[in-house]
Coordinates of C-alpha atoms in Angstrom, one line a residue:
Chain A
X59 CA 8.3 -0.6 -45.3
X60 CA 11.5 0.3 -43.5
X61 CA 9.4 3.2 -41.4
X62 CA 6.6 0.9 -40.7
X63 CA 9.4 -1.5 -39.4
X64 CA 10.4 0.8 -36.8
X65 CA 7.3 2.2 -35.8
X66 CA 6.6 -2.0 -34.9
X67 CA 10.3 -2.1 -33.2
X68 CA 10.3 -3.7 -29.8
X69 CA 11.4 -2.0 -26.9
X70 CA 12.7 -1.8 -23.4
X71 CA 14.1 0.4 -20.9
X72 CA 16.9 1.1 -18.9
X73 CA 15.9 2.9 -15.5
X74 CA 19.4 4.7 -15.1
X75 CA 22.8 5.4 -16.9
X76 CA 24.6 2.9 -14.3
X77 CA 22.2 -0.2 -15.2
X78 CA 23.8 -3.1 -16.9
X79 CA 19.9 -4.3 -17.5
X80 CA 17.0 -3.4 -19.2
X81 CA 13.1 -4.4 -18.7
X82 CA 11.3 -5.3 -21.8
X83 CA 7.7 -3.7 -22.3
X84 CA 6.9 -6.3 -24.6
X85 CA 7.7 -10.0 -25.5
X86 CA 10.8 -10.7 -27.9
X87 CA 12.1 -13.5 -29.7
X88 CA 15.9 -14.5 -30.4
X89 CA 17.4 -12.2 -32.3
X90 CA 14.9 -10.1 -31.8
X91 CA 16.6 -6.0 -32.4
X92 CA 15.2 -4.0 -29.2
X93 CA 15.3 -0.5 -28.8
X94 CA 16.6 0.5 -25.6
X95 CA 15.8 3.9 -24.1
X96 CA 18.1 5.5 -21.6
X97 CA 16.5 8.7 -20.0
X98 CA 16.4 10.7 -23.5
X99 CA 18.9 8.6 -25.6
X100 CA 18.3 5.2 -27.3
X101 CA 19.6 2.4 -28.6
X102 CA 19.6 -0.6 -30.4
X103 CA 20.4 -4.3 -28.7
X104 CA 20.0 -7.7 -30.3
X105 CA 18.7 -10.2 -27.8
X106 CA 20.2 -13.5 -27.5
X107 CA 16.3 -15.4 -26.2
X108 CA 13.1 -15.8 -25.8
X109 CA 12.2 -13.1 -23.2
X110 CA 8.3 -12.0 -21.8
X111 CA 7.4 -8.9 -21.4
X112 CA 8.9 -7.4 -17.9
X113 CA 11.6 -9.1 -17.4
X114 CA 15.1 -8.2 -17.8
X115 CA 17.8 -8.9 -20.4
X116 CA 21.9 -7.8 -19.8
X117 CA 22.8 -4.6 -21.8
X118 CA 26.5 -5.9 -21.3
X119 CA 28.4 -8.5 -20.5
X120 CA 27.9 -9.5 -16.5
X121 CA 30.4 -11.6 -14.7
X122 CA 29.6 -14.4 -12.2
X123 CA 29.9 -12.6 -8.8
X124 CA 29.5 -9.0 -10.6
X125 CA 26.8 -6.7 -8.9
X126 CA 22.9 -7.0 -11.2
X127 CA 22.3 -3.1 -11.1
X128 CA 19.3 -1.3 -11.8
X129 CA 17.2 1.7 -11.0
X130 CA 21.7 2.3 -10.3
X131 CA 21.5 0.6 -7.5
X132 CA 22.1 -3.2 -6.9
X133 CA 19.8 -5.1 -6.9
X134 CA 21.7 -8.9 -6.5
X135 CA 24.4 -11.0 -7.2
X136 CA 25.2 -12.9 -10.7
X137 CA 25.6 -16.4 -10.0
X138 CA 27.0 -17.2 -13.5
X139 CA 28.3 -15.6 -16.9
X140 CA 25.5 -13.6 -18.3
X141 CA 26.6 -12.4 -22.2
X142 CA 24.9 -9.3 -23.5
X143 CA 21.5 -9.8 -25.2
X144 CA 20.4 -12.6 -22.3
X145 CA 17.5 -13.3 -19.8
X146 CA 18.6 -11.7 -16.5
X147 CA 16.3 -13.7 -13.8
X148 CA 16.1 -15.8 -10.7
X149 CA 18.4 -18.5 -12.7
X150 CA 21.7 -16.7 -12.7
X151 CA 21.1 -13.6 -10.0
X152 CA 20.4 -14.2 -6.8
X153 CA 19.4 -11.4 -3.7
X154 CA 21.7 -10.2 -0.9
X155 CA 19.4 -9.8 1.7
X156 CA 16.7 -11.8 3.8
X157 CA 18.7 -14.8 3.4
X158 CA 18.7 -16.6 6.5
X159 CA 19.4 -20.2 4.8
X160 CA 22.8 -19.1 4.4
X161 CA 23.0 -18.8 7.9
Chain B
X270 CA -6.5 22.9 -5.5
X271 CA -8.9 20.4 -3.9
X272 CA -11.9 18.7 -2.6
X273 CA -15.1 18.2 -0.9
X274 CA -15.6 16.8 2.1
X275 CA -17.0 16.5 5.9
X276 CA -16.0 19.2 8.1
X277 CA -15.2 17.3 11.6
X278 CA -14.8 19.6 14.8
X279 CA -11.7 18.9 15.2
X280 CA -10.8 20.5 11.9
X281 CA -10.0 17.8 10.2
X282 CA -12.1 16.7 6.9
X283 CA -14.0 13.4 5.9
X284 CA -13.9 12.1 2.4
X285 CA -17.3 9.4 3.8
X286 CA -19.4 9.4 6.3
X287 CA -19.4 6.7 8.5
X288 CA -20.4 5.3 12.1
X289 CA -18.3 3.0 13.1
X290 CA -19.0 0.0 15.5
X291 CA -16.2 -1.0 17.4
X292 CA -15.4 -4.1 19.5
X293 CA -12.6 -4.0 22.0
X294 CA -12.0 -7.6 21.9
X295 CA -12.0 -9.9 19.1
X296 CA -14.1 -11.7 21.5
X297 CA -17.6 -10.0 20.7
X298 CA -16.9 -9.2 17.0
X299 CA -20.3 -10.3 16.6
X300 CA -21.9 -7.8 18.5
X301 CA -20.7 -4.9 16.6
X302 CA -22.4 -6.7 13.6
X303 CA -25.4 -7.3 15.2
X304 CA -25.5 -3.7 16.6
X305 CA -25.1 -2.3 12.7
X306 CA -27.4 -4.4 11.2
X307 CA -30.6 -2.8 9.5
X308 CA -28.6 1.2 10.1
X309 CA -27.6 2.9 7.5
X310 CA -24.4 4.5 7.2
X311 CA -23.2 2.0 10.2
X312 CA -20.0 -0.2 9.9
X313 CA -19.1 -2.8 12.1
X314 CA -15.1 -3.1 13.2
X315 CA -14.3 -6.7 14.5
X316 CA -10.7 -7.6 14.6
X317 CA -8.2 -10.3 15.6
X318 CA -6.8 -9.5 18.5
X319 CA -7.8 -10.5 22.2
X320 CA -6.4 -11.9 25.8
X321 CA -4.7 -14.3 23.7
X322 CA -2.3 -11.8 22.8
X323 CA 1.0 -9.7 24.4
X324 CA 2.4 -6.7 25.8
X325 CA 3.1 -4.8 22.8
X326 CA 0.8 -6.7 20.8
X327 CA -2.2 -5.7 23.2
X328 CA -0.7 -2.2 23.3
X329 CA -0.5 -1.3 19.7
X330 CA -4.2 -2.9 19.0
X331 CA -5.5 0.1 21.9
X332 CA -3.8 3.0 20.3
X333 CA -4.7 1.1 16.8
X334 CA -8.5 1.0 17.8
X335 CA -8.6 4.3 18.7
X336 CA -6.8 6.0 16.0
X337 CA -8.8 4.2 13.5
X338 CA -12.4 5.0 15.4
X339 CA -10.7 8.9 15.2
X340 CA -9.7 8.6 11.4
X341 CA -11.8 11.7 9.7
X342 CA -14.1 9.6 7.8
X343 CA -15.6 8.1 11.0
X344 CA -18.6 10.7 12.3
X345 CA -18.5 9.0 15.6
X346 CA -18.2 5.5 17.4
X347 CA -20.3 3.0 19.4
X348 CA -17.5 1.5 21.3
X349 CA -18.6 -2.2 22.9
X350 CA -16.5 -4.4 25.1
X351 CA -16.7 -7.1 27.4
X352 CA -15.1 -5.3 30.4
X353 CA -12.6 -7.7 31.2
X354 CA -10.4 -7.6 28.4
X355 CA -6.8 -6.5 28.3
X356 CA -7.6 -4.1 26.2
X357 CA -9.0 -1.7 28.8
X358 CA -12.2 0.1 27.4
X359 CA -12.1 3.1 29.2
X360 CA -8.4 4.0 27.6
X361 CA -9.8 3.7 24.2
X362 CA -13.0 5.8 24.8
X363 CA -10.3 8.4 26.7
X364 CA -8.2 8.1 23.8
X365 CA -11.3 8.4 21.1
X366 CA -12.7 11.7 23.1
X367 CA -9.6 13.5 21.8
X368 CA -10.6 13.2 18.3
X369 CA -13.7 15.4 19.6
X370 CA -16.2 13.2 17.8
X371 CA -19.5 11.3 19.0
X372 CA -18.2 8.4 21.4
X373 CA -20.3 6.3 23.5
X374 CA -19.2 3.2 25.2
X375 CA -21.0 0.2 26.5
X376 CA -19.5 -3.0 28.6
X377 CA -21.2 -6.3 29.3
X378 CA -19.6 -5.5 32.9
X379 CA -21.2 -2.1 33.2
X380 CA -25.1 -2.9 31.9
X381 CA -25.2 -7.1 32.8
X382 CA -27.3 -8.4 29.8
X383 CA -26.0 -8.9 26.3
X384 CA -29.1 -7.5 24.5
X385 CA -29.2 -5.0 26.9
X386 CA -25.7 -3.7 25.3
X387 CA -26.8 -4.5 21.8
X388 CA -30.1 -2.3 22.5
X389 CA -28.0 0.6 24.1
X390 CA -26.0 -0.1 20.9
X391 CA -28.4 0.5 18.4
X392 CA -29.7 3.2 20.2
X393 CA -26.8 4.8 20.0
X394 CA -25.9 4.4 16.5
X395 CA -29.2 5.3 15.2
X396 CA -28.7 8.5 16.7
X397 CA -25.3 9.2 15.4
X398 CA -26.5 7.9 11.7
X399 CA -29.0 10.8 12.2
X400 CA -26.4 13.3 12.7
X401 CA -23.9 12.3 10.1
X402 CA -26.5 12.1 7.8
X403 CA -27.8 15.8 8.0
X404 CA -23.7 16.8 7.4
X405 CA -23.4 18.4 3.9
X406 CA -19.8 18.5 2.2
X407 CA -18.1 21.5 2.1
X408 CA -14.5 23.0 0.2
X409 CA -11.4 21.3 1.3
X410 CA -7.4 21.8 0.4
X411 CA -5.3 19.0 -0.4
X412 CA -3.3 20.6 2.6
X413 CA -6.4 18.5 4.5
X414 CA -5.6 15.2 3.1
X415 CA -3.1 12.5 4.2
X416 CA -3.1 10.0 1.8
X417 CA -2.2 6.4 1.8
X418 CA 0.4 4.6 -1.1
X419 CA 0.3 0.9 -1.6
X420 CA 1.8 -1.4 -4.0
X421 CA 1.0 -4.5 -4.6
X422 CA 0.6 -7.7 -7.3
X423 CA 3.7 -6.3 -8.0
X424 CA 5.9 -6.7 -11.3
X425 CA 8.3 -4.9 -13.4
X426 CA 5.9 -2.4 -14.6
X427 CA 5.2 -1.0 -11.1
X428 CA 8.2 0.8 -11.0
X429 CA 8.4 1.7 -14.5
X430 CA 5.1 3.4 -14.9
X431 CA 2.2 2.9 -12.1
X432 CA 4.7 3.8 -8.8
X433 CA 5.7 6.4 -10.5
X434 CA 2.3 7.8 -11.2
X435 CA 1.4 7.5 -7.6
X436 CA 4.9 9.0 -6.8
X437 CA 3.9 12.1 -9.3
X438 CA 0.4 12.7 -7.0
X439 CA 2.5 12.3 -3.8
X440 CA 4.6 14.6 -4.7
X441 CA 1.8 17.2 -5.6
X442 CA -0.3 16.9 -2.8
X443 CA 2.6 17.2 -0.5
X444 CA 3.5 20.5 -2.3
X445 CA 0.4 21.9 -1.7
X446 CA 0.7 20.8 1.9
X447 CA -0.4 17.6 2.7
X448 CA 0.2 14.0 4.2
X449 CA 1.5 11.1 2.4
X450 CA 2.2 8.0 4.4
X451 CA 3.6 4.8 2.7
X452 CA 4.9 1.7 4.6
X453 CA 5.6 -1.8 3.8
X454 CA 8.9 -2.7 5.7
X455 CA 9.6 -5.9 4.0
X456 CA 9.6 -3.9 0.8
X457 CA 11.9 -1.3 1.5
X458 CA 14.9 -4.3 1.9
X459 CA 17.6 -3.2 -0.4
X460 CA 16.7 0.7 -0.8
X461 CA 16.8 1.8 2.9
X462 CA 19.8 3.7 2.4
X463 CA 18.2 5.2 -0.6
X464 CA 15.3 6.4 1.8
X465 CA 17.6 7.2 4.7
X466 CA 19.3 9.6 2.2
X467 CA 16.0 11.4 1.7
X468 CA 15.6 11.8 5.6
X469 CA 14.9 15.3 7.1
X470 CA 17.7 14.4 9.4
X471 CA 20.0 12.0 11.2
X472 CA 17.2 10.5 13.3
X473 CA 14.4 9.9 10.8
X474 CA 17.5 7.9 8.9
X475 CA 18.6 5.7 11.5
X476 CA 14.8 4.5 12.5
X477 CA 14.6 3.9 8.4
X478 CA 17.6 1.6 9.0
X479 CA 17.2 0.5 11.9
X480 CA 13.6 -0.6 10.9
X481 CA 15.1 -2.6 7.7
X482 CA 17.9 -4.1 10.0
X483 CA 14.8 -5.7 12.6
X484 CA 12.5 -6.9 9.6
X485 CA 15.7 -8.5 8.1
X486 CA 17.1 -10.3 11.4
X487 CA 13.5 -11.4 12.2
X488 CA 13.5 -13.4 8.6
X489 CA 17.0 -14.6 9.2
X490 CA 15.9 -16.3 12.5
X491 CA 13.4 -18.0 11.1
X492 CA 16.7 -19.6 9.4
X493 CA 14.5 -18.8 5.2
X494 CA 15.2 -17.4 1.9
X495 CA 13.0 -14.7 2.0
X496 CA 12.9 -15.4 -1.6
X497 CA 9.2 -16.9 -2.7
X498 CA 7.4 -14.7 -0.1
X499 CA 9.6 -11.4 -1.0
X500 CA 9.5 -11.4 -3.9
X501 CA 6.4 -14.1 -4.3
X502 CA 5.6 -16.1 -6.9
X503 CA 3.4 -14.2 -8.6
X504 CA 6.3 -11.0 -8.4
X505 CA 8.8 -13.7 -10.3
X506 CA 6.8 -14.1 -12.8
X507 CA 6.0 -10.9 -13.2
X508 CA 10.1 -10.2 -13.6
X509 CA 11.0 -9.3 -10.5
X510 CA 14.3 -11.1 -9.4
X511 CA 15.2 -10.1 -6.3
X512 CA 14.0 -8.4 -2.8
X513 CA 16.3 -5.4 -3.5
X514 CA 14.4 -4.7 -7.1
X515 CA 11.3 -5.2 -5.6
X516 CA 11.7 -2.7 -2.9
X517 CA 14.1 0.1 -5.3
X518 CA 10.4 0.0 -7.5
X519 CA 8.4 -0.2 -4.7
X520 CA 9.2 3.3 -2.8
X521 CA 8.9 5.2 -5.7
X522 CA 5.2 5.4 -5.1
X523 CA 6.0 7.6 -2.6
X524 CA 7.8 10.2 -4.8
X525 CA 10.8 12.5 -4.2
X526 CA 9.9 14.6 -0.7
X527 CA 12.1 14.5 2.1
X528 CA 11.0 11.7 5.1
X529 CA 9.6 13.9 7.4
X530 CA 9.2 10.5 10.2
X531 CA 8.8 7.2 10.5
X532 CA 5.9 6.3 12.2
X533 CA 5.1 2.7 14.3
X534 CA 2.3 1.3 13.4
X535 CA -1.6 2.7 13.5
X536 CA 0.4 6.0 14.8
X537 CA -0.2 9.5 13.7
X538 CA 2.2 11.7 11.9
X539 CA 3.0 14.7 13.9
X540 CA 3.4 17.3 11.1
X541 CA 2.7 17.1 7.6
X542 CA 4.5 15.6 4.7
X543 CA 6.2 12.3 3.4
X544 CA 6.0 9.7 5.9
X545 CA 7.0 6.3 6.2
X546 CA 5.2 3.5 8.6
X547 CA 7.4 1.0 10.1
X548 CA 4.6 -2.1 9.3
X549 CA 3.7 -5.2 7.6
X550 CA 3.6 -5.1 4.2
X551 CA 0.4 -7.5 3.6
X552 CA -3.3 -5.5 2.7
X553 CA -5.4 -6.5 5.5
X554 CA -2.8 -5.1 8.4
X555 CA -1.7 -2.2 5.9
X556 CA -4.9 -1.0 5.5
X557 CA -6.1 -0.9 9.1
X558 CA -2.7 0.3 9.7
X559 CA -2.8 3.5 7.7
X560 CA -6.4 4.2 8.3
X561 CA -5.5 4.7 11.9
X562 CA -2.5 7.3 10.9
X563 CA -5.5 9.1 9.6
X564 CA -5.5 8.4 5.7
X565 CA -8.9 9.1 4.4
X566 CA -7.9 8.0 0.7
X567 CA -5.4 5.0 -0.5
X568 CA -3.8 4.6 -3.5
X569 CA -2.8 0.9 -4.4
X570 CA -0.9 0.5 -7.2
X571 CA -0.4 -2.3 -8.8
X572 CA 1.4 -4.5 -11.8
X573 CA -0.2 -7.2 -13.6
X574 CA -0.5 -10.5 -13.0
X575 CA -2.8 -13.0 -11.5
X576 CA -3.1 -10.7 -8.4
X577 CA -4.3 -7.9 -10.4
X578 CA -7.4 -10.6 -12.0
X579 CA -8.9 -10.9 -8.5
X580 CA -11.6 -8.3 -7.7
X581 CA -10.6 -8.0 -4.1
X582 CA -7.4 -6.6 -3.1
X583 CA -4.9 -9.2 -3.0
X584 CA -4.4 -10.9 0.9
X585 CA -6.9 -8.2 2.6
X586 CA -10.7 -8.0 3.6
X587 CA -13.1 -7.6 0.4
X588 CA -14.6 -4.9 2.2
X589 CA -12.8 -1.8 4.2
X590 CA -15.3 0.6 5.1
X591 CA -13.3 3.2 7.0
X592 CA -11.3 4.7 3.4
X593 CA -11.4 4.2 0.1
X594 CA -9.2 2.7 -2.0
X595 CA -8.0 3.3 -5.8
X596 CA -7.0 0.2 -7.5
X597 CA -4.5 1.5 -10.4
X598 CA -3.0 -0.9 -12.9
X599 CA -0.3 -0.1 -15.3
X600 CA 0.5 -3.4 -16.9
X601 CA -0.8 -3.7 -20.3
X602 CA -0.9 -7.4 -20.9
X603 CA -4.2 -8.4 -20.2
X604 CA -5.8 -5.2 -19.4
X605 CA -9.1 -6.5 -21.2
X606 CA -9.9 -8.7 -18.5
X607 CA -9.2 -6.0 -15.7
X608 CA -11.4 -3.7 -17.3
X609 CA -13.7 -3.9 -14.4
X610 CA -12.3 -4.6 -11.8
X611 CA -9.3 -1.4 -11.3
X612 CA -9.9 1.9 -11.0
X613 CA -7.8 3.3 -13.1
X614 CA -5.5 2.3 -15.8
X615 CA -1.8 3.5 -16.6
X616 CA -0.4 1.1 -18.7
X617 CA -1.0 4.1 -21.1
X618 CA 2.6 4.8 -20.5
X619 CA 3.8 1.6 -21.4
X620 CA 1.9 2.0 -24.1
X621 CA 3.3 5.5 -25.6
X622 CA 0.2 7.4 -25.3
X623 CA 0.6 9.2 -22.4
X624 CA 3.7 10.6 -20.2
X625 CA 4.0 10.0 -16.2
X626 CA 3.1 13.2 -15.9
X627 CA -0.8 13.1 -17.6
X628 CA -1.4 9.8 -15.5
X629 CA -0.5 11.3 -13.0
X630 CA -3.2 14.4 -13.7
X631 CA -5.3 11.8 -14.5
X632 CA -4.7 9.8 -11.0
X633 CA -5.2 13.2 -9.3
X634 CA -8.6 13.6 -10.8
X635 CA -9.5 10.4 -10.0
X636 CA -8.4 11.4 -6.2
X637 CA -10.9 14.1 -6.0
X638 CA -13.6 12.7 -7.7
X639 CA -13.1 9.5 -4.8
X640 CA -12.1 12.1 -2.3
X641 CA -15.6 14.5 -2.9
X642 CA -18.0 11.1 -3.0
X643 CA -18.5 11.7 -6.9
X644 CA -17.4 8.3 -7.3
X645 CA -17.0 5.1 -5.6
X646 CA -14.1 2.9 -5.7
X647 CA -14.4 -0.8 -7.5
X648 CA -13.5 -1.7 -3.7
X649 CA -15.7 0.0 -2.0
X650 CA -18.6 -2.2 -3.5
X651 CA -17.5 -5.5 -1.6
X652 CA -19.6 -6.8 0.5
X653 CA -17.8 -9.6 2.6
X654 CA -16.7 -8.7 5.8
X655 CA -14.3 -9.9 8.3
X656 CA -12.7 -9.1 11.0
X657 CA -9.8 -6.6 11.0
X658 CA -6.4 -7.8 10.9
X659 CA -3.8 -5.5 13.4
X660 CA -0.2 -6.2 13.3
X661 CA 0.6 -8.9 15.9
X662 CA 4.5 -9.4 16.4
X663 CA 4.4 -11.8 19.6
X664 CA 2.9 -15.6 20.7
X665 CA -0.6 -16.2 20.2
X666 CA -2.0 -17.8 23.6

């Protein structure tokens, strides 16, 4: 049963070693365990919400104002507290660039 | 390695077969159409520019016209125009005669009489749709091929597994000496200095920067979030946050080769290798765009999405006759219902049964079986037609 388990475990990736996100390839639940590859090496993260397929969850704690990094290189702002395990997203990270209403 | 196609005197090689009607001015799209009907192997290219336009604007839509008319697939070109448009005739049958291929232009100001042009016209094209039709393919080296890499319908899965597919072919058919032009400005917001890291030298990286720097002050201006249109709504739900994520997924399509040059729009690359295209990043102008750089094949890759449902390309004309175009998907959720209307589907990797690397064979298949006519692409079915849309920066008049 415990193999079978696995074999079912849900999963997502992290695009490079400097990341502090990874992007789901399939839809989890709260509390859902993920496994999390890195290149060769994986990993196992419990998330903290519902989260679709795609989209992104914090593999560690992100502060408001810290740099959203992916692919190792940034890719926006975090507008809030985001703990490990939660939906990284247009609520709480916001771009950098092509934002002439700041203006 | 490589393909079949149409051996053109110039050298270069033809993955279709085409003739291509061509209107000078948007204002007599509708002879070009009237000219192809009931001919074969006849297209007719309409567009959207005019005396309504600009300077620059007028200028790029000549040297756009003319390298499109000279892009490989074309045989050869019925050239029509009204003779008193800005966008001088005679230049773009000059600048079509260097391609070395059939050209024959006729003016309302030259011959008087409207049906007298569209007579000459058919004429004309019936004779060339002879010709092209007695061509037979013959052996060609991906060394011959300049291929075109779009994304679009973007979501997080494009640059996890389908840019990276297209990225794998890039890179192959630049090893084996080839042409591989991407563009999309908007979308490279974020990863220009990534790109201008990859640049052959100094030059090549400050026109990569310098092209991100214009595209981002012309959305500041406007006094916007670029947010909702870069990414779009359709990008957000897909899991895309931000511009910068976007665009670090997006120029993976293009692989790892060094940036031989950035090209302005509709212009040829000089040499041959990884190119970028300083241009819009929406289909219709794209297309037309890399067409006229002289991409006989393009590869659009794609997410999931509602964009990836609609059997056209997304924000382009249903039907582009001049090149081909692969639609390749490599989300899995809701494959089912795209069944029929990609090309081909990746979301294998997603999936587990297959690596980047046997897509990407598998892509590369699918590249010569397009490129040698053994197969048509879902696109190349559509049927509507409108006119061509060429990148327009200034005032319409």
């Amino acid at each position: 049963m415990k193999e079978r388990g696995r074999a079912k475990m849900k999963k997502a990736i992290v695009m490079d070693p400097k990341d502090n996100v990874a992007t789901l390839l399939t839809d989890v639940n709260k509390n859902d365990v993920v496994q999390v590859s890195t290149g060769e090496k994986l990993t196992e993260l419990r998330v903290q919400e519902k989260i679709q397929f795609g989209h992104k969850f914090a593999v560690k704690r992100i502060d408001k104002g810290e740099n959203v990094v992916k692919y190792g290189e940034v890719i926006g702002q975090a507008t809030q507290d985001i703990d490990e395990g939660h939906h990284v997203h247009v609520h709480n990270v916001e771009s950098l660039r092509g934002r002439g209403d700041l203006q | 390695m490589g393909f079949q196609g149409y051996r053109r005197s110039n050298g270069s090689i033809g993955i279709r077969n085409i003739v291509a009607i061509v209107a000078c001015t948007g204002c007599i799209n509708e002879i070009p159409r009237i000219i192809s009907q009931g001919i074969p192997g006849t297209i007719p290219l309409g567009h959207n520019l005019s005396c309504s336009h600009l300077g620059s604007d007028l200028e790029r839509s000549m040297w756009t016209l003319a390298n499109l008319a000279g892009n490989p697939n074309v045989y050869g070109v019925v050239l029509v125009g009204m003779g008193c448009e800005q966008m001088r005739p005679e230049k773009i049958y000059e600048d079509i005669i260097q391609f070395e291929k059939p050209v024959e232009l006729f003016t309302l100001r030259d011959i008087g009489d409207w049906n007298e042009v569209v007579e000459k016209g058919k004429n004309a094209a019936q004779r060339m749709a002879r010709q092209a039709a007695a061509l037979r393919r013959e052996g060609a080296e991906f060394g011959e091929m300049t291929l075109g890499i779009k994304c679009g319908g973007s979501d997080t899965t494009s640059g996890v597994v389908s840019n990276p597919v297209a990225g794998f072919v890039a890179d192959r058919i630049i090893r084996e000496g080839g042409t591989v032009i991407f563009t999309e400005t908007p979308e490279i917001l974020g990863a220009e200095h990534v790109l201008a890291k990859r640049a052959v030298n100094k030059e090549v990286a400050a026109r990569v920067l310098e092209a991100a720097e214009t595209m981002e002050r012309r959305v500041k201006e406007m006094g916007v979030d670029l947010r909702g249109s870069e990414p779009t709504p359709a990008n957000i739900q897909g899991g895309l946050t931000t511009i910068e994520e976007k665009s670090l997924g997006a120029i993976i399509k293009a692989g790892n080769a060094p940036l031989q040059g950035v090209l302005s729009y509709g212009q040829r690359p000089s040499a041959k290798g990884l190119y970028f295209m300083d241009g819009p990043a929406r289909t219709g102008e794209l297309l037309v765009g890399v067409a006229a750089a002289g991409c006989q094949l393009t590869i659009f890759s794609m997410g999931g999405g509602l964009p990836s449902l609609l059997p056209m390309l997304p924000a382009a004309p249903a039907r582009f006759p001049v090149m081909p175009v692969i639609k390749m998907s490599g989300n899995p959720d809701g494959h089912e219902k795209r069944r029929d209307i990609i090309d081909i589907y990746v979301g294998t990797v997603v999936e587990g049964e297959e690596t980047i690397q046997q897509a990407g064979e598998r892509l590369l298949s699918e590249v010569i079986d397009v490129a040698s006519g053994r197969k048509q692409t879902q696109f190349e079915g559509g049927t509507y037609e409108e006119p061509l849309l060429i990148q327009i920066d200034g005032p319409s008049l």
